[in-house]
CSV table of C-alpha atoms in Angstrom, one decimal:
chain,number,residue,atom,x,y,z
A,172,UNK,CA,0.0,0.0,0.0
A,173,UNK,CA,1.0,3.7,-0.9
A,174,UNK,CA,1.5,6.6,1.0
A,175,UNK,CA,-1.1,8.1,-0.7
A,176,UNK,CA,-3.4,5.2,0.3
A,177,UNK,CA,-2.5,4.7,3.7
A,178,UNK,CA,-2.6,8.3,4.1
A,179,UNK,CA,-6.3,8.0,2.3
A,180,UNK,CA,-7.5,5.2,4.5
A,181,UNK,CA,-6.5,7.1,7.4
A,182,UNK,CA,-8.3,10.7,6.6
A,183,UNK,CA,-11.1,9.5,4.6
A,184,UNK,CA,-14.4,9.2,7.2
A,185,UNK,CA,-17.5,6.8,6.5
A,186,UNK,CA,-20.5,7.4,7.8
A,187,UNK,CA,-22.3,4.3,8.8
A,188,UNK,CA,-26.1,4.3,9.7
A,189,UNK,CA,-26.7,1.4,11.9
A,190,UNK,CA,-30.4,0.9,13.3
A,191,UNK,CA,-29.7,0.6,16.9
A,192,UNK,CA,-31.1,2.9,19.4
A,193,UNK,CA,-34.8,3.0,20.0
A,194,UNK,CA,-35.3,2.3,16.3
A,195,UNK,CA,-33.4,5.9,15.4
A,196,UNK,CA,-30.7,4.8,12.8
A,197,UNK,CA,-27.4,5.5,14.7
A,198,UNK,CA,-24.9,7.7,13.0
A,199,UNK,CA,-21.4,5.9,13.0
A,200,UNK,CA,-18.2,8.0,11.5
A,201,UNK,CA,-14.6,6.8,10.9
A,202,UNK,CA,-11.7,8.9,10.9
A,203,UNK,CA,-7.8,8.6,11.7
A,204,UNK,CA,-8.3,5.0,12.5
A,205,UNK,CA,-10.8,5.4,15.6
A,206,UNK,CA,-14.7,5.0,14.8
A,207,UNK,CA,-17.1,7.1,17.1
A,208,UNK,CA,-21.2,6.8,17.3
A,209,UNK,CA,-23.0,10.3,17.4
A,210,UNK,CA,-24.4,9.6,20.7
A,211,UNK,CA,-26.1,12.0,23.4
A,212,UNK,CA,-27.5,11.4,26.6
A,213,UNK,CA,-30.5,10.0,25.7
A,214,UNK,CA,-29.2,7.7,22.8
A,215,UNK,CA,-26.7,6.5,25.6
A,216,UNK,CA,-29.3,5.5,28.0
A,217,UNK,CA,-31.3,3.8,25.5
A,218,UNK,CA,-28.9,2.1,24.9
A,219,UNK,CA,-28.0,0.6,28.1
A,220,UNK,CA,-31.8,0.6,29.2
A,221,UNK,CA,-32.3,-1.9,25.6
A,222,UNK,CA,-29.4,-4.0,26.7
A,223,UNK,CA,-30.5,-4.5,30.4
A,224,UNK,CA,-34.3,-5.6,29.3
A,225,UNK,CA,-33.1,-7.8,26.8
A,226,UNK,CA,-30.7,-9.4,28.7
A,227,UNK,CA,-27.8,-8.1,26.2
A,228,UNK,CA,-24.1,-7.7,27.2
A,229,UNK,CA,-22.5,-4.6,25.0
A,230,UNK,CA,-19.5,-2.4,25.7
A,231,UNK,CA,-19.7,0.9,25.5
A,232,UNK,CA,-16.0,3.3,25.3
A,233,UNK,CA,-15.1,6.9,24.9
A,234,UNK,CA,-12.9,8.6,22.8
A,235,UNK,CA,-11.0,11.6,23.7
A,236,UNK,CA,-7.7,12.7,22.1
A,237,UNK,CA,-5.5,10.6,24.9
A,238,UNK,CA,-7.4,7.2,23.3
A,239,UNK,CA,-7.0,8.3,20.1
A,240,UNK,CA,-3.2,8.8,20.9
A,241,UNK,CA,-3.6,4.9,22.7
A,242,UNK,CA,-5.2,3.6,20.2
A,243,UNK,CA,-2.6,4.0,17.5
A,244,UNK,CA,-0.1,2.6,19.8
A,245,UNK,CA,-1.1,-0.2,22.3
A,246,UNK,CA,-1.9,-3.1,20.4
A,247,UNK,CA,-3.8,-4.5,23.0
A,248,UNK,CA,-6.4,-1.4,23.2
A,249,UNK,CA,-6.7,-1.4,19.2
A,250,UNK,CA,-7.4,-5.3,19.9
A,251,UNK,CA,-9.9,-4.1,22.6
A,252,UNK,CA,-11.9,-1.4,19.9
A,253,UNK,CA,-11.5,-3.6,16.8
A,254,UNK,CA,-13.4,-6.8,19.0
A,255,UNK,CA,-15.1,-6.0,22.0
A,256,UNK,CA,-16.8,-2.3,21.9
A,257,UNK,CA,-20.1,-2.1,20.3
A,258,UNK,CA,-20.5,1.6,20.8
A,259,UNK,CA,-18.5,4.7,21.0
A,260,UNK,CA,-19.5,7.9,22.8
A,261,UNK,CA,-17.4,11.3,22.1
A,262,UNK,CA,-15.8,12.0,25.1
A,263,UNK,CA,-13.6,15.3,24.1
A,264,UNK,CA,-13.9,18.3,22.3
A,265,UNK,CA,-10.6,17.8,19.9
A,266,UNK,CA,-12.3,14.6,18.5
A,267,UNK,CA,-15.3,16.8,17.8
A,268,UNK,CA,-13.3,19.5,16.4
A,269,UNK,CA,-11.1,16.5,14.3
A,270,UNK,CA,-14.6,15.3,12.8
A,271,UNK,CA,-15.3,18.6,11.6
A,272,UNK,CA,-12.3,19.5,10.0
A,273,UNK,CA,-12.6,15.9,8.3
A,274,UNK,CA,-15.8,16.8,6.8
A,275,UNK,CA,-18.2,14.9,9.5
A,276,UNK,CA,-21.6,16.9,10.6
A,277,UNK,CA,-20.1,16.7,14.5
A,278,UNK,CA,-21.4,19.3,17.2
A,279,UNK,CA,-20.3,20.4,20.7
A,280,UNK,CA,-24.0,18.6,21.7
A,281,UNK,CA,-22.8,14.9,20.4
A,282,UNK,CA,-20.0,14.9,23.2
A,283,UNK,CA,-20.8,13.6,26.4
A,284,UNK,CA,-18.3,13.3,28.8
A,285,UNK,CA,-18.4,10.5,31.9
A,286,UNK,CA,-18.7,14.0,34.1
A,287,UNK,CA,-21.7,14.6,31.8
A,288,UNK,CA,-23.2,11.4,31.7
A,289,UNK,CA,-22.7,9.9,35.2
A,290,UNK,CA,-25.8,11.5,37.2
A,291,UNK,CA,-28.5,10.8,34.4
A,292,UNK,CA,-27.2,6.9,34.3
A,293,UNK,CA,-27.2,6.7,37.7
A,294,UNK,CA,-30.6,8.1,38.3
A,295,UNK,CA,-32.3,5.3,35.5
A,296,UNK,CA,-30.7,3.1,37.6
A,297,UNK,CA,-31.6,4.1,41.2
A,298,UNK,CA,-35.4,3.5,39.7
A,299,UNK,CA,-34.4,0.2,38.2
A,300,UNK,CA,-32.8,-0.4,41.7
A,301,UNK,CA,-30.0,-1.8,39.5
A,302,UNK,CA,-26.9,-3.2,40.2
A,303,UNK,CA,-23.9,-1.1,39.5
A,304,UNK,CA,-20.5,-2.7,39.7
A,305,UNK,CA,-17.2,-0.3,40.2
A,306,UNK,CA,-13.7,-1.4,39.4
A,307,UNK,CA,-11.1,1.1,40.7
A,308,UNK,CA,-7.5,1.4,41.2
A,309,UNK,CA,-7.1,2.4,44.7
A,310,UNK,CA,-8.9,0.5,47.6
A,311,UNK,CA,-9.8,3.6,49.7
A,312,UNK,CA,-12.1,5.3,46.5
A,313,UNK,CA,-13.5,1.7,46.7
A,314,UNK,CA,-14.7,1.0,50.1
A,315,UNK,CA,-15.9,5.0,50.5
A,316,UNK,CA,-17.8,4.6,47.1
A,317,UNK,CA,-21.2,2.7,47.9
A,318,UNK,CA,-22.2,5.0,51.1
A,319,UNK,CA,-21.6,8.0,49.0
A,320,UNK,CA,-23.6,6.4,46.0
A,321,UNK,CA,-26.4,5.8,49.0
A,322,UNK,CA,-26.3,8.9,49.7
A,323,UNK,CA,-27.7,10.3,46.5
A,324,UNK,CA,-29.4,7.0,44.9
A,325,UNK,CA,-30.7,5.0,48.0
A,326,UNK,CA,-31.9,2.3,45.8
A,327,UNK,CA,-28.7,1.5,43.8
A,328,UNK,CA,-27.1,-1.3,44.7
A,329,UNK,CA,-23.7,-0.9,44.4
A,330,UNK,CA,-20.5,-3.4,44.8
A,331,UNK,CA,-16.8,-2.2,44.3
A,332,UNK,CA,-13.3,-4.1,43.5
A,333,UNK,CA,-9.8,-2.8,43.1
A,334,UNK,CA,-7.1,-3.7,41.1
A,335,UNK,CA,-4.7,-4.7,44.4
A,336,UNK,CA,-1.2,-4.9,41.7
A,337,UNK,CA,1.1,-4.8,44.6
A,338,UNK,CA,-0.7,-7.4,46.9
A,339,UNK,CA,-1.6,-10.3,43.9
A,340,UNK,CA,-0.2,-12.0,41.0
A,341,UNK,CA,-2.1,-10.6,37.7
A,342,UNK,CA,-3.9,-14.2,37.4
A,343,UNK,CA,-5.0,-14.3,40.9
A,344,UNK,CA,-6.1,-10.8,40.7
A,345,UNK,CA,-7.8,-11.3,37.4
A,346,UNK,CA,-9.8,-14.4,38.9
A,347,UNK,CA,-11.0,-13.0,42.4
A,348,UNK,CA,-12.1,-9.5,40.4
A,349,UNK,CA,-13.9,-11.7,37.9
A,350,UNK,CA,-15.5,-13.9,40.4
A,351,UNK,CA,-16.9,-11.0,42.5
A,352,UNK,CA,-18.5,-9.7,39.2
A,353,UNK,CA,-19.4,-13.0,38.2
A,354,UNK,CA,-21.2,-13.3,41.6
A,355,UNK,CA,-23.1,-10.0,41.5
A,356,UNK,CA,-24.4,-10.0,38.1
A,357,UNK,CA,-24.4,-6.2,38.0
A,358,UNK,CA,-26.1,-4.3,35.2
A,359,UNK,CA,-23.8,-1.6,34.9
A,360,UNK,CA,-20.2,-2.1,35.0
């Protein structure tokens, strides 16, 4: 392959309808090697409301200008986009403002940030009373996490793990995170 063409392949954005939320085609645009779903709020929601009632697993990621940056060099996160994420949320101005200058009909309203995002999700799940799993880093964000969730959505029900690197092995951590997941069958992870 050319310059010229991988240059091409690179630059040159599709845009993909895809019937997926609430029977609204989903737009779908590809661009510098990333693809990203014209998603708001609502589309968002839909989406994870659809999944939970039909008993559906999907991933949903972000992509800012620090994963588009990842993406193009950890193999193991391009591995992660290419097989296992269904959707794609905007989760930074610059990829917005990349769109754009590719040609794509993007807008300040199709970014949503976690910030953005995190109260409305929360709230469809306090009336669900679903099941919200959180996997963190540090163990003392962990164990502080589900009375502070309580405090704001009483009816969540909320379970927490860490990634303890400097107490386990990588397997052993792997399988005792997994297993706690495994056990709570949480809606939201």
């Amino acid at each position: 392959m050319s310059v010229q063409q991988t240059t091409k392949s690179l630059f040159v954005g599709v845009t993909t309808p895809r019937n997926a939320v609430a029977g609204d085609v989903l737009q779908s645009f590809r661009f510098l090697g990333i693809k990203v779903d014209k998603l708001g709020i609502p589309e968002l929601n839909s989406l994870v409301r659809q999944a939970i009632t039909g008993e559906k697993k999907i991933v949903i990621a972000g992509h800012n200008l620090h994963s588009l940056y990842v993406v193009h060099h950890d193999d193991k996160m391009r591995l992660f986009h290419d097989q296992c994420v269904d959707y794609v949320h905007i989760d930074g101005m610059g990829v917005v403002l990349l769109g754009r200058i590719l040609g794509h009909p993007l807008r300040r309203r199709d970014r949503v940030t976690y910030l953005d995002w995190i109260d409305p999700l929360l709230n469809e799940a306090n009336e669900r009373h679903g099941r919200v799993f959180y996997l963190g880093r540090r163990a003392s964000i962990c164990e502080r996490l589900p009375a502070v969730l309580r405090g704001t959505w009483p009816d969540l029900q909320c379970r927490t793990g860490h990634w303890e690197i400097e107490r386990y092995s990588e397997d052993a951590l792997n399988d005792k995170i997994l297993s706690a997941i495994s056990k709570f069958k949480p809606e939201l992870l």
